[in-house]
Coordinates of C-alpha atoms in Angstrom, one line a residue:
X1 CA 243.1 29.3 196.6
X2 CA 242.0 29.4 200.1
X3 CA 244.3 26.0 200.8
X4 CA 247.0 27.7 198.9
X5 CA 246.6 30.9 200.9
X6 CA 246.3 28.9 204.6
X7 CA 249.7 27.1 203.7
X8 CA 251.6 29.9 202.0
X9 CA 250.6 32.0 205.6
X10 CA 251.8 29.1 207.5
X11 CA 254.8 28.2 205.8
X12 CA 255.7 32.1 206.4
X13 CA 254.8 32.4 210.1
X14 CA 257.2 29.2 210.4
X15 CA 260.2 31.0 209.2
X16 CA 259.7 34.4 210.6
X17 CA 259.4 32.2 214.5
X18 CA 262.4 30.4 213.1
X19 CA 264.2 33.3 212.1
X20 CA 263.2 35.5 215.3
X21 CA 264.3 32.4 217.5
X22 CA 267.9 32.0 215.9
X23 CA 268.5 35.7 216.1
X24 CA 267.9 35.8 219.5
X25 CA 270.1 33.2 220.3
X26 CA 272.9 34.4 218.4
X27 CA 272.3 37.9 219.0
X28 CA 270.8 38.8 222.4
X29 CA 272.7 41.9 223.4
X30 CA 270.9 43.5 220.0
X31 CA 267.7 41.9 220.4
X32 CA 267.3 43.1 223.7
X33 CA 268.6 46.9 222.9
X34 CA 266.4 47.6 219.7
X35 CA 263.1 49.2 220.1
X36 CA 260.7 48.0 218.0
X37 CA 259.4 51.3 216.5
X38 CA 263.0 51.6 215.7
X39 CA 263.3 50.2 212.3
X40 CA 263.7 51.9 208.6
X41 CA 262.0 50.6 205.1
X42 CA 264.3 47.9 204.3
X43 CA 264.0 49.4 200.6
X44 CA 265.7 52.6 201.4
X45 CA 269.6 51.2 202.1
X46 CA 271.6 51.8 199.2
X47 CA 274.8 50.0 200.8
X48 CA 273.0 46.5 201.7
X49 CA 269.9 44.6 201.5
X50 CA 270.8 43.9 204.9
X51 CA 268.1 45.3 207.3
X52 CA 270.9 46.2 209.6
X53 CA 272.5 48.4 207.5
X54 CA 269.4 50.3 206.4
X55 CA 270.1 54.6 207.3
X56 CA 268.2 55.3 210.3
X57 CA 265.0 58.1 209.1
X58 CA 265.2 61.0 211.2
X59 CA 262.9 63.6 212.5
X60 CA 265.3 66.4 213.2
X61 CA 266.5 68.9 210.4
X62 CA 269.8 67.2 210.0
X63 CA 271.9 67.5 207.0
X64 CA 273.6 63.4 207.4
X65 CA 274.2 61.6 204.1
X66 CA 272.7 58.1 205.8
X67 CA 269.2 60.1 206.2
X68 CA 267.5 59.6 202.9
X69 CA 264.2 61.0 204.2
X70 CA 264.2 64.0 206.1
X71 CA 261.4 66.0 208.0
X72 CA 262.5 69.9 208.4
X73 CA 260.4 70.6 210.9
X74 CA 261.1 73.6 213.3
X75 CA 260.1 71.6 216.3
X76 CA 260.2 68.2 217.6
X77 CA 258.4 68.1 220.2
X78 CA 255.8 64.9 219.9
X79 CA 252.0 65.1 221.5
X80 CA 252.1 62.2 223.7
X81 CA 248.6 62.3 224.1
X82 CA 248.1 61.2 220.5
X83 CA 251.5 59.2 218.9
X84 CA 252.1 57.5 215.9
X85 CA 255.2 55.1 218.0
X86 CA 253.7 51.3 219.5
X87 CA 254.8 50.1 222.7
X88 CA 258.5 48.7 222.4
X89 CA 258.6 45.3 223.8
X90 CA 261.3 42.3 223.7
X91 CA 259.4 40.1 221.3
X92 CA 261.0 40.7 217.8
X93 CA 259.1 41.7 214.6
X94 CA 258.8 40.3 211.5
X95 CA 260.4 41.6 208.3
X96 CA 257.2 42.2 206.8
X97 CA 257.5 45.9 208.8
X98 CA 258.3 48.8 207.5
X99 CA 258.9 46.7 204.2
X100 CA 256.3 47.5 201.2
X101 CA 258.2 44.6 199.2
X102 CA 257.9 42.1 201.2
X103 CA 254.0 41.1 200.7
X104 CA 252.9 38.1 202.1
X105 CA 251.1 36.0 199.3
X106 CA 247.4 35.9 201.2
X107 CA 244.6 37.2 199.6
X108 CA 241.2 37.8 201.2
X109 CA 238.1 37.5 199.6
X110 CA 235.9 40.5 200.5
X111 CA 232.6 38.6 198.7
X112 CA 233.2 35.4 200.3
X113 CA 231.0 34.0 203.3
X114 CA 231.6 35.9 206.4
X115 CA 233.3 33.0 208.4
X116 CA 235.7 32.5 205.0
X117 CA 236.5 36.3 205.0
X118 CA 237.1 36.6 208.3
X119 CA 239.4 33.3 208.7
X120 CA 241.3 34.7 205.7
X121 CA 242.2 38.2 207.9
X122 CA 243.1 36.5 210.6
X123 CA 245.4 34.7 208.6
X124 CA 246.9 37.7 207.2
X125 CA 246.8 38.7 210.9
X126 CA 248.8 36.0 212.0
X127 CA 251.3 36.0 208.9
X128 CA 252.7 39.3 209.3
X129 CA 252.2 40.6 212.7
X130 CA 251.8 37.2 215.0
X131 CA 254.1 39.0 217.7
X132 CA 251.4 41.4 218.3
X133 CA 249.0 38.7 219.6
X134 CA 251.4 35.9 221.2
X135 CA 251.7 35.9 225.0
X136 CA 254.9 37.5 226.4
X137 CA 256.9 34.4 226.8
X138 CA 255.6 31.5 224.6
X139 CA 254.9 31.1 221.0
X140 CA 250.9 30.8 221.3
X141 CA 248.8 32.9 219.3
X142 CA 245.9 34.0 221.3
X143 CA 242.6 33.6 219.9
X144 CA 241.5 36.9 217.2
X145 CA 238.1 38.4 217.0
X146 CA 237.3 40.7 213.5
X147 CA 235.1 43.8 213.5
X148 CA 234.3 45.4 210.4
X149 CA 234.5 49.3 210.6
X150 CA 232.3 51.7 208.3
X151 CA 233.6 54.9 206.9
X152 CA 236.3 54.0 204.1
X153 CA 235.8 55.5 200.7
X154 CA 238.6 53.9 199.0
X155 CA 239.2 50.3 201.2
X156 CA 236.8 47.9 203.4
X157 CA 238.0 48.3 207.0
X158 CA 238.7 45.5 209.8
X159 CA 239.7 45.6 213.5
X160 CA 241.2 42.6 214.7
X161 CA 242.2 42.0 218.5
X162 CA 242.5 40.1 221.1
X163 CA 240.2 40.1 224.1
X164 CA 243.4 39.0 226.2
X165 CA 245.6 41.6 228.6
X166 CA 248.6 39.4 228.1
X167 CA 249.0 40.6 224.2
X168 CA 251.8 43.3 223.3
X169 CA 249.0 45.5 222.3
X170 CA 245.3 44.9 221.7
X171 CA 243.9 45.7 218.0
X172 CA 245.4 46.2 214.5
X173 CA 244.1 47.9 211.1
X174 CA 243.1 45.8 208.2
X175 CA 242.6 47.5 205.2
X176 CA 241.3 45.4 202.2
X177 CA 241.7 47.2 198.8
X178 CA 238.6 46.4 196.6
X179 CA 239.3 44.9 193.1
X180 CA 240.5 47.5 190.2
X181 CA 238.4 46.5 187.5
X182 CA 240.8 49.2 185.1
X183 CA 243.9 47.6 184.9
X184 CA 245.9 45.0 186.8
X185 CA 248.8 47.5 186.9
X186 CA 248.8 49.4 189.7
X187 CA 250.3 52.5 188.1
X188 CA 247.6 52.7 185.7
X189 CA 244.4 51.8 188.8
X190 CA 243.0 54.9 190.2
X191 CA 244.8 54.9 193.3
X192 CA 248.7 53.3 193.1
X193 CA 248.8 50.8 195.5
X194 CA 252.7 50.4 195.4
X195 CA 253.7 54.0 195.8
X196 CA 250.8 54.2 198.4
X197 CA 253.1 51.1 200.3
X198 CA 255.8 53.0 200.0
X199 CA 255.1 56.1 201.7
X200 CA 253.0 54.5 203.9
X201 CA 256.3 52.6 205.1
X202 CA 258.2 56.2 205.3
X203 CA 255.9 57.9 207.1
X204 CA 255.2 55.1 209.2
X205 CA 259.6 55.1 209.5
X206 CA 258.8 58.9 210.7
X207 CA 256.6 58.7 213.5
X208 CA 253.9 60.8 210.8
X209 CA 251.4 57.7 209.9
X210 CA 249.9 54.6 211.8
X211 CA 252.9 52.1 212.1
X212 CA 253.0 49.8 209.1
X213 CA 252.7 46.1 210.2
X214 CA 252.9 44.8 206.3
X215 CA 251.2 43.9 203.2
X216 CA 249.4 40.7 201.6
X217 CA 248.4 40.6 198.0
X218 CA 245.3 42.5 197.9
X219 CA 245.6 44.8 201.4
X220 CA 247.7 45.9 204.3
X221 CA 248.0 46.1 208.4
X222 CA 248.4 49.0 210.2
X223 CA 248.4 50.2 213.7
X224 CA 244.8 51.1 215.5
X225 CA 244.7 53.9 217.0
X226 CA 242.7 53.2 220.0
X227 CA 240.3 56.1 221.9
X228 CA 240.4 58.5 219.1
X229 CA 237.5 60.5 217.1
X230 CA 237.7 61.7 213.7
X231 CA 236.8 65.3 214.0
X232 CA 233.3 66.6 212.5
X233 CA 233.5 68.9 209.2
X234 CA 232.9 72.0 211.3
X235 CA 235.6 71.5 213.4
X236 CA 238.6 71.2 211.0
X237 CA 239.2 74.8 211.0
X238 CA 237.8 76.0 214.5
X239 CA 239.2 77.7 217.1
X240 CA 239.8 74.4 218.6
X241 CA 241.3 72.4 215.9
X242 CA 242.3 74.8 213.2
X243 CA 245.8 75.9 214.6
X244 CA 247.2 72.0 215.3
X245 CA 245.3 71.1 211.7
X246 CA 247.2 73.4 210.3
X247 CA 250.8 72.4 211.9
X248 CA 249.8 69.1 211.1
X249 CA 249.5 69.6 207.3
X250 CA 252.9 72.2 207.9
X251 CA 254.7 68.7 209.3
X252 CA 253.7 66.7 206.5
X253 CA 255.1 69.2 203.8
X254 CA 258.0 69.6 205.3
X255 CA 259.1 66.3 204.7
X256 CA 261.5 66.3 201.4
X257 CA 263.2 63.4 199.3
X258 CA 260.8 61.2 199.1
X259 CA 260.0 60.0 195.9
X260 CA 257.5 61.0 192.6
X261 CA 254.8 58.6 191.7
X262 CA 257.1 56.8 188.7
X263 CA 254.9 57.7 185.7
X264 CA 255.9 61.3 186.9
X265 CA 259.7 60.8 187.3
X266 CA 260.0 60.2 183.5
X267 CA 258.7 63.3 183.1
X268 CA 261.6 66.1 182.4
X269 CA 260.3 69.4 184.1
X270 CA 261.5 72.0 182.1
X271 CA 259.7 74.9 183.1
X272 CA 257.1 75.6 185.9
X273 CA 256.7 72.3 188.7
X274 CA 253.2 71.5 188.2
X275 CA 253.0 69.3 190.2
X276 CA 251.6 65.7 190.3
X277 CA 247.8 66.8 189.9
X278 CA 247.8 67.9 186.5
X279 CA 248.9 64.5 185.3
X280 CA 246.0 63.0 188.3
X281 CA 243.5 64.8 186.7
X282 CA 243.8 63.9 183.1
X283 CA 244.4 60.2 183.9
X284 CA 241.6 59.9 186.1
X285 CA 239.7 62.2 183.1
X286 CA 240.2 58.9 180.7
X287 CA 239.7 56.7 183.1
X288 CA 235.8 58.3 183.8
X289 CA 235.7 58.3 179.8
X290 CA 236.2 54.5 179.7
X291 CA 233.4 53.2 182.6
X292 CA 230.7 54.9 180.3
X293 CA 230.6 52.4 177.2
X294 CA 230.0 49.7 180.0
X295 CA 227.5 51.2 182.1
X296 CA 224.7 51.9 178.6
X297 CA 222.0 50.7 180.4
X298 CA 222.8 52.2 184.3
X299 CA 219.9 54.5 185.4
X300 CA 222.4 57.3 186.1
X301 CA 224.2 57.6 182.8
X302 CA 223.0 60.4 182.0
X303 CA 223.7 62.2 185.0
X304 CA 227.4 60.9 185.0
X305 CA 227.8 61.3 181.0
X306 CA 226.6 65.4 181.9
X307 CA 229.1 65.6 184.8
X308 CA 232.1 64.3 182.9
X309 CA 231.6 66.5 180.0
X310 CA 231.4 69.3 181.9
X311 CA 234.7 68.7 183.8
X312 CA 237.0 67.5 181.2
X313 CA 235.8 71.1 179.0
X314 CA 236.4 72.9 182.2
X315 CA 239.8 71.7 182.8
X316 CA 240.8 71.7 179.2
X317 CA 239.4 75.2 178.1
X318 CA 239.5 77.1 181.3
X319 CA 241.2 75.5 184.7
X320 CA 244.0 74.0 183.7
X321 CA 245.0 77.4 181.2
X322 CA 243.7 79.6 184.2
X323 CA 246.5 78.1 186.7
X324 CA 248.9 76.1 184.8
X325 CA 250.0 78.4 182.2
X326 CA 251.9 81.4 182.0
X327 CA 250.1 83.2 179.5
X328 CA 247.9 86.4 180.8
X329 CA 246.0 89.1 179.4
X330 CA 247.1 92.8 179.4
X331 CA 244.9 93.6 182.2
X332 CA 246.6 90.7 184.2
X333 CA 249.6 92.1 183.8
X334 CA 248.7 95.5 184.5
X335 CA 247.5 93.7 188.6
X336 CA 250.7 91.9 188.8
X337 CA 252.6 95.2 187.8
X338 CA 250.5 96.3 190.9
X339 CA 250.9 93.5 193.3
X340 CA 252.7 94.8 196.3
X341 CA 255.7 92.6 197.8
X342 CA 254.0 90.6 201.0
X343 CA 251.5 90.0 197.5
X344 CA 253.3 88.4 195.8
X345 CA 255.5 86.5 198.3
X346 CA 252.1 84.8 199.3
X347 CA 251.4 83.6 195.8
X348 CA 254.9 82.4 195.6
X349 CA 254.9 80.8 198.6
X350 CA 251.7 78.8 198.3
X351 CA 252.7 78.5 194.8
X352 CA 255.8 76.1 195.8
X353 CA 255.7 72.0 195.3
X354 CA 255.9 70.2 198.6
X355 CA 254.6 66.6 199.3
X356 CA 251.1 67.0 200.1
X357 CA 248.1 64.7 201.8
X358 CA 245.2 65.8 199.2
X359 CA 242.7 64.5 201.5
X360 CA 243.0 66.6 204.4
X361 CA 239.1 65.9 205.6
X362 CA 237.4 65.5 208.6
X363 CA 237.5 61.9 208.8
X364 CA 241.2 61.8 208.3
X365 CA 241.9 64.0 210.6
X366 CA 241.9 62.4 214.7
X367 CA 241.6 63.7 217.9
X368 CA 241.6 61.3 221.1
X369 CA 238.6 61.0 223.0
X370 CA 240.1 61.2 226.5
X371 CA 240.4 64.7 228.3
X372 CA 241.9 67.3 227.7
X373 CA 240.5 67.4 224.2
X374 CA 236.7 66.9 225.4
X375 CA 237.2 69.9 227.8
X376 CA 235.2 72.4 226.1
X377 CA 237.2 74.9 228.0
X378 CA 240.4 73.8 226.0
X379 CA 241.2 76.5 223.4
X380 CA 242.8 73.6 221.2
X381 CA 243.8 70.2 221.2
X382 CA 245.8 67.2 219.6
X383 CA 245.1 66.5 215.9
X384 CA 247.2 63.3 213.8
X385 CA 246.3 63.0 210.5
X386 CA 245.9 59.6 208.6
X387 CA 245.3 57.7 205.0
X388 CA 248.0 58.9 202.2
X389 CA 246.6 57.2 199.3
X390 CA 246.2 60.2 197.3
X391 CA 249.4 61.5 198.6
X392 CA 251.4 63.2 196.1
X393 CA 254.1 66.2 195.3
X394 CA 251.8 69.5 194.6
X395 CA 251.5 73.1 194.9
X396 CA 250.8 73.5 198.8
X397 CA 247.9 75.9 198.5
X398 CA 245.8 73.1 196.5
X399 CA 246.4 71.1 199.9
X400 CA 245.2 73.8 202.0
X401 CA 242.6 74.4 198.8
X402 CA 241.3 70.8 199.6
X403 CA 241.3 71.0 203.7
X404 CA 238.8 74.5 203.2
X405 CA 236.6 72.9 200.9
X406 CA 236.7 69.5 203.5
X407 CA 234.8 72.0 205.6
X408 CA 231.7 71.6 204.2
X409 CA 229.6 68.7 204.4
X410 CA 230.2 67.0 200.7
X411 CA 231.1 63.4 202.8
X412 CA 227.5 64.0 204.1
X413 CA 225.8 64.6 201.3
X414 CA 224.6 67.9 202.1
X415 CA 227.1 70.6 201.9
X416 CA 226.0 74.3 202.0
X417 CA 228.9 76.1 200.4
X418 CA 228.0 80.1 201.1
X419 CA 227.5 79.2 205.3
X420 CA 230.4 76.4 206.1
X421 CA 233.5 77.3 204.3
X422 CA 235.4 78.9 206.5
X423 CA 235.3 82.6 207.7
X424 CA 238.1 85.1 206.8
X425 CA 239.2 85.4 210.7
X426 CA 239.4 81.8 210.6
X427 CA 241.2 81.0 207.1
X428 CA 243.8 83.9 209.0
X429 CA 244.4 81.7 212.2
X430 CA 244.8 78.6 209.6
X431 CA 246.9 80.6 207.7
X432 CA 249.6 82.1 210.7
X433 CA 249.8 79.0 212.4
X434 CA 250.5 77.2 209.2
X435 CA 253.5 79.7 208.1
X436 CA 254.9 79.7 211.4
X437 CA 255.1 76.3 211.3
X438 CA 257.1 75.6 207.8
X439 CA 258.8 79.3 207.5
X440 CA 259.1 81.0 210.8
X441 CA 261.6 83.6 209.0
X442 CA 258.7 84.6 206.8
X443 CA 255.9 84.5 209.7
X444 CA 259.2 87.1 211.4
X445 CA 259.4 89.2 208.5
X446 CA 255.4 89.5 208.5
X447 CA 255.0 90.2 212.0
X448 CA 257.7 93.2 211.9
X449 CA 255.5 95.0 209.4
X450 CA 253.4 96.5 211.5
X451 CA 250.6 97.7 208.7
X452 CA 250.8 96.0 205.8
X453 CA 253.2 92.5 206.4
X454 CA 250.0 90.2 207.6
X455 CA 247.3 92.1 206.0
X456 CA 248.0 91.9 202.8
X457 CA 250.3 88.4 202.4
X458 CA 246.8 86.8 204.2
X459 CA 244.7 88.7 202.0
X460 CA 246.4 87.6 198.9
X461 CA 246.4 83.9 200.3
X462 CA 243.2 83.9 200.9
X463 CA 242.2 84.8 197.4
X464 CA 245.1 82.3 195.9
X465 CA 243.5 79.5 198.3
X466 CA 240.1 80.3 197.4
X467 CA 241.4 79.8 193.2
X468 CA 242.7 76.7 194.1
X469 CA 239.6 75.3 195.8
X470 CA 238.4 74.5 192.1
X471 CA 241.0 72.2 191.5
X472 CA 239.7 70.3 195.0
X473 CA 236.3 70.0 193.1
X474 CA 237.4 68.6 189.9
X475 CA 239.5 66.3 191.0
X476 CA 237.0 64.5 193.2
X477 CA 234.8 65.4 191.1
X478 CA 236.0 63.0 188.6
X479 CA 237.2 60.9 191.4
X480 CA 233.4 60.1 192.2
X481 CA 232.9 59.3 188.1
X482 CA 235.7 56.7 188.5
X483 CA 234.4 55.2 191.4
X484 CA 230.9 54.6 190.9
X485 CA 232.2 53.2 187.3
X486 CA 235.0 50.5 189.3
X487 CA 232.5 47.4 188.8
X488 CA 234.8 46.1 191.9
X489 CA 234.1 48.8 194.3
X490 CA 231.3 48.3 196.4
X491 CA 231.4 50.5 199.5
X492 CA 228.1 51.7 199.6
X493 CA 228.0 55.5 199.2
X494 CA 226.4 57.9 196.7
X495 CA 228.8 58.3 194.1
X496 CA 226.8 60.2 191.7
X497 CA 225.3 62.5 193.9
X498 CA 229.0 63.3 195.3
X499 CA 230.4 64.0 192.1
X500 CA 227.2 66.4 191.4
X501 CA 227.9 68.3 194.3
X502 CA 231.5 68.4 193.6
X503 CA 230.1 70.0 190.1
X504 CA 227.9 72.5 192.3
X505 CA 230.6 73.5 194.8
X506 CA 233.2 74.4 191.1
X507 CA 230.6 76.9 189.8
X508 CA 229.6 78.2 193.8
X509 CA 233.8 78.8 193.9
X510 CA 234.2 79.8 190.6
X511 CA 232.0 82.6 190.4
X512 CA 233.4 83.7 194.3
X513 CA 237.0 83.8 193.8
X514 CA 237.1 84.3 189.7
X515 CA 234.0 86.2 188.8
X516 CA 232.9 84.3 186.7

């Protein structure tokens, strides 16, 4: 396997040099004009399979038929202190970028010897991104050092670079994917690594994700982002952060057309959009249900058998009828008869189905390190957020749901519910810059009401958001249960005890916002 893997990546690295030195030749006024963060997912042209005649994605709120993916953003002005673009340079790329279906046929062993593993990245490395790491002028690839990173919950991280100043830039993002032991098709693993591909390469085609380098069989390489910090729990909704989280999220939902997961496109909608969560949930619910026959003799069975039993009754009896169903007592009725209209433009509002990150935490939220941001005297600072796996179409107030509850300290272990989610005055300052951000005509209409516009739409969000915070809980919840089943995941981390806080922070949230 390893000789296999070490001739397929040179065999490829041959014909992408090959391929970059005859365009060159026969090209030069186009090789020499094209930027290199200038190129669209190859899998988007409907016209040709020719990379040159793939529709260039656009930032700008413009109504072309040759932009497939469009982000309607209200500004477009880019923070230059943190961007997602890489220095453009005269060396060509390969066609593994921007191209989720073009995977390079190298696999690396995550339980093999250190030097083995290692030698397999660099392969990788050298495969799909070579240009990164060849001198300006000549075809030598420059000697690669590999650094593991800690921190990933869903993928083993790597840092490779070059110690040399004459590279085009100086590390790239590995990301390994551990083994699915649930099924071999990634539709049915818990996390879809093709769709993830795929809007990894759109976003990346955006200027809204890391840039994407390419793919091998069991991972994929990104850009680094060098100097940067992820921010701490407490600080995702400060007064620093809170406003640029919050246009951050706004950015990402205001991307439309890009495409369902494709278990959900076969789906007819006929009523309500649900959203992509409800089906999530319930096939992450049998996927928990499945790891218990083979884990009879773990210590924590019982624990995790007692968790899962009480999710799947909440979601079926109570959760899932409580916000997915249109059926409501008398004395529901009776409130909504009540609700006034900045009411119930709020629940509509954060009612409607945008693309959404679902794991707006701390650690996948960045900040550089360098000053301004470190000037405690700033009032706020540059925020990008990263890792889409769980990226899918949903309600947007379960995405803001899910960045309130990544306030307290569950990735710690140690979360105290009552004291760290966040304040009213500061779920307000979320909530305003976030509306100004993806409907300025409603944030207009709010602020010409002088008593009651503001008041009572945030007071009604802040209710809906705090609803939606249970669905945040279960999800992960069972998340947790699925992971610490995966007999191929083995990031060290508590599982168990996650998922059991998860439990604690659904009944802390439930009785708060529902009463009960």
């Amino acid at each position: 396997l390893l000789l296999w893997s070490f001739l397929e990546g040179a065999r490829a690295r041959l014909k992408n040099r090959s391929t970059t030195t005859t365009t060159t030749t026969t090209t030069t006024t186009t090789t020499s004009t094209k930027k290199e963060d200038d190129v669209s997912p190859p899998f988007l042209s409907s016209s040709s399979s020719s990379p040159t005649s793939t529709p260039r994605l656009s930032c700008s709120s413009s109504n072309s038929e040759s932009t497939t993916f469009i982000s309607n953003s209200n500004d477009n002005n880019d923070i230059k202190e943190l961007d997602f673009t890489t220095t453009s340079s005269s060396l060509s790329y390969s066609n593994h970028r921007n191209n989720p279906n073009h995977i390079a046929p190298i696999y690396v062993d995550i339980h093999a010897a250190p030097s083995i593993r290692d030698a397999q990245i660099r392969n990788a490395v050298q495969t799909i991104c070579y240009y990164h790491f060849s001198k300006q002028e000549e075809e030598e690839i420059l000697e690669l050092q590999v650094k593991q990173l800690g921190g990933g919950l869903s993928n083993h991280l790597y840092v490779v670079s070059s110690s040399s100043s004459e590279t085009t830039t100086s590390s790239v993002l590995v990301r390994i994917h551990p083994p699915d032991t649930f099924s071999s098709d990634s539709s049915s693993s818990l996390i879809n690594r093709e769709y993830e591909n795929k809007i990894m390469a759109i976003l990346s085609s955006l200027h809204m994700a890391p840039c994407y380098y390419g793919r091998f069989i069991n991972g994929r390489i990104e850009q680094f982002l060098e100097d940067v910090r992820p921010l701490r729990h407490d600080e995702v909704l400060s007064e620093k952060f809170g406003g640029e989280v919050a246009r951050a999220l706004g950015g990402l939902h205001l991307v439309s057309g890009i495409p369902r997961h494709e278990e959900e496109e076969k789906e007819v909608v006929e009523e309500e959009d649900m959203g992509e969560v409800v089906g999530t949930i319930e096939k992450w619910m049998q996927m928990a249900q499945s790891v218990l026959p083979y884990n009879q003799k773990h210590a924590d069975l019982e624990r995790v058998v007692n968790i899962t039993s009480f999710l799947e009754r909440e979601w079926e009896e109570w959760l899932y009828p409580s916000l997915f169903t249109s059926t409501t007592s008398e004395e529901e009725k009776q409130k909504e008869e009540n609700k006034n209209v900045y009411s119930e433009k709020a629940t509509s509002f954060l009612r409607q189905v945008v693309f959404t990150h679902m794991d707006c935490q701390s650690l996948n939220i960045l900040t550089p390190l360098s000053p301004p941001n470190n000037d405690n005297n700033n009032t706020t600072a540059t925020v990008k957020l990263i890792d889409f796996e769980y990226a899918s179409h949903n309600r947007r107030v379960i995405d803001i749901a899910n960045t309130f509850c990544g306030c307290c300290a569950m990735i710690n272990l140690c979360p105290n519910y009552s004291k760290e989610y966040p304040s009213c005055e500061l779920q307000d300052d979320f909530l305003r810059a976030y509306v100004g951000k993806v409907a300025p005509a409603l944030a207009m209409e709010l602020d010409e009401e002088e008593e009651e516009g503001w008041s009572v739409f945030l007071q009604q969000a802040r209710m809906e958001v705090g609803k939606h915070t249970l669905i945040s809980h279960l999800l992960y919840g069972v998340w947790s249960i699925v992971q610490w089943g995966n007999e191929g995941c083995d990031i060290d981390f508590d599982y168990v005890r996650y998922a059991e806080l998860r439990m604690e922070g659904y009944l802390y949230f439930k009785k708060r916002f529902w009463g009960i």
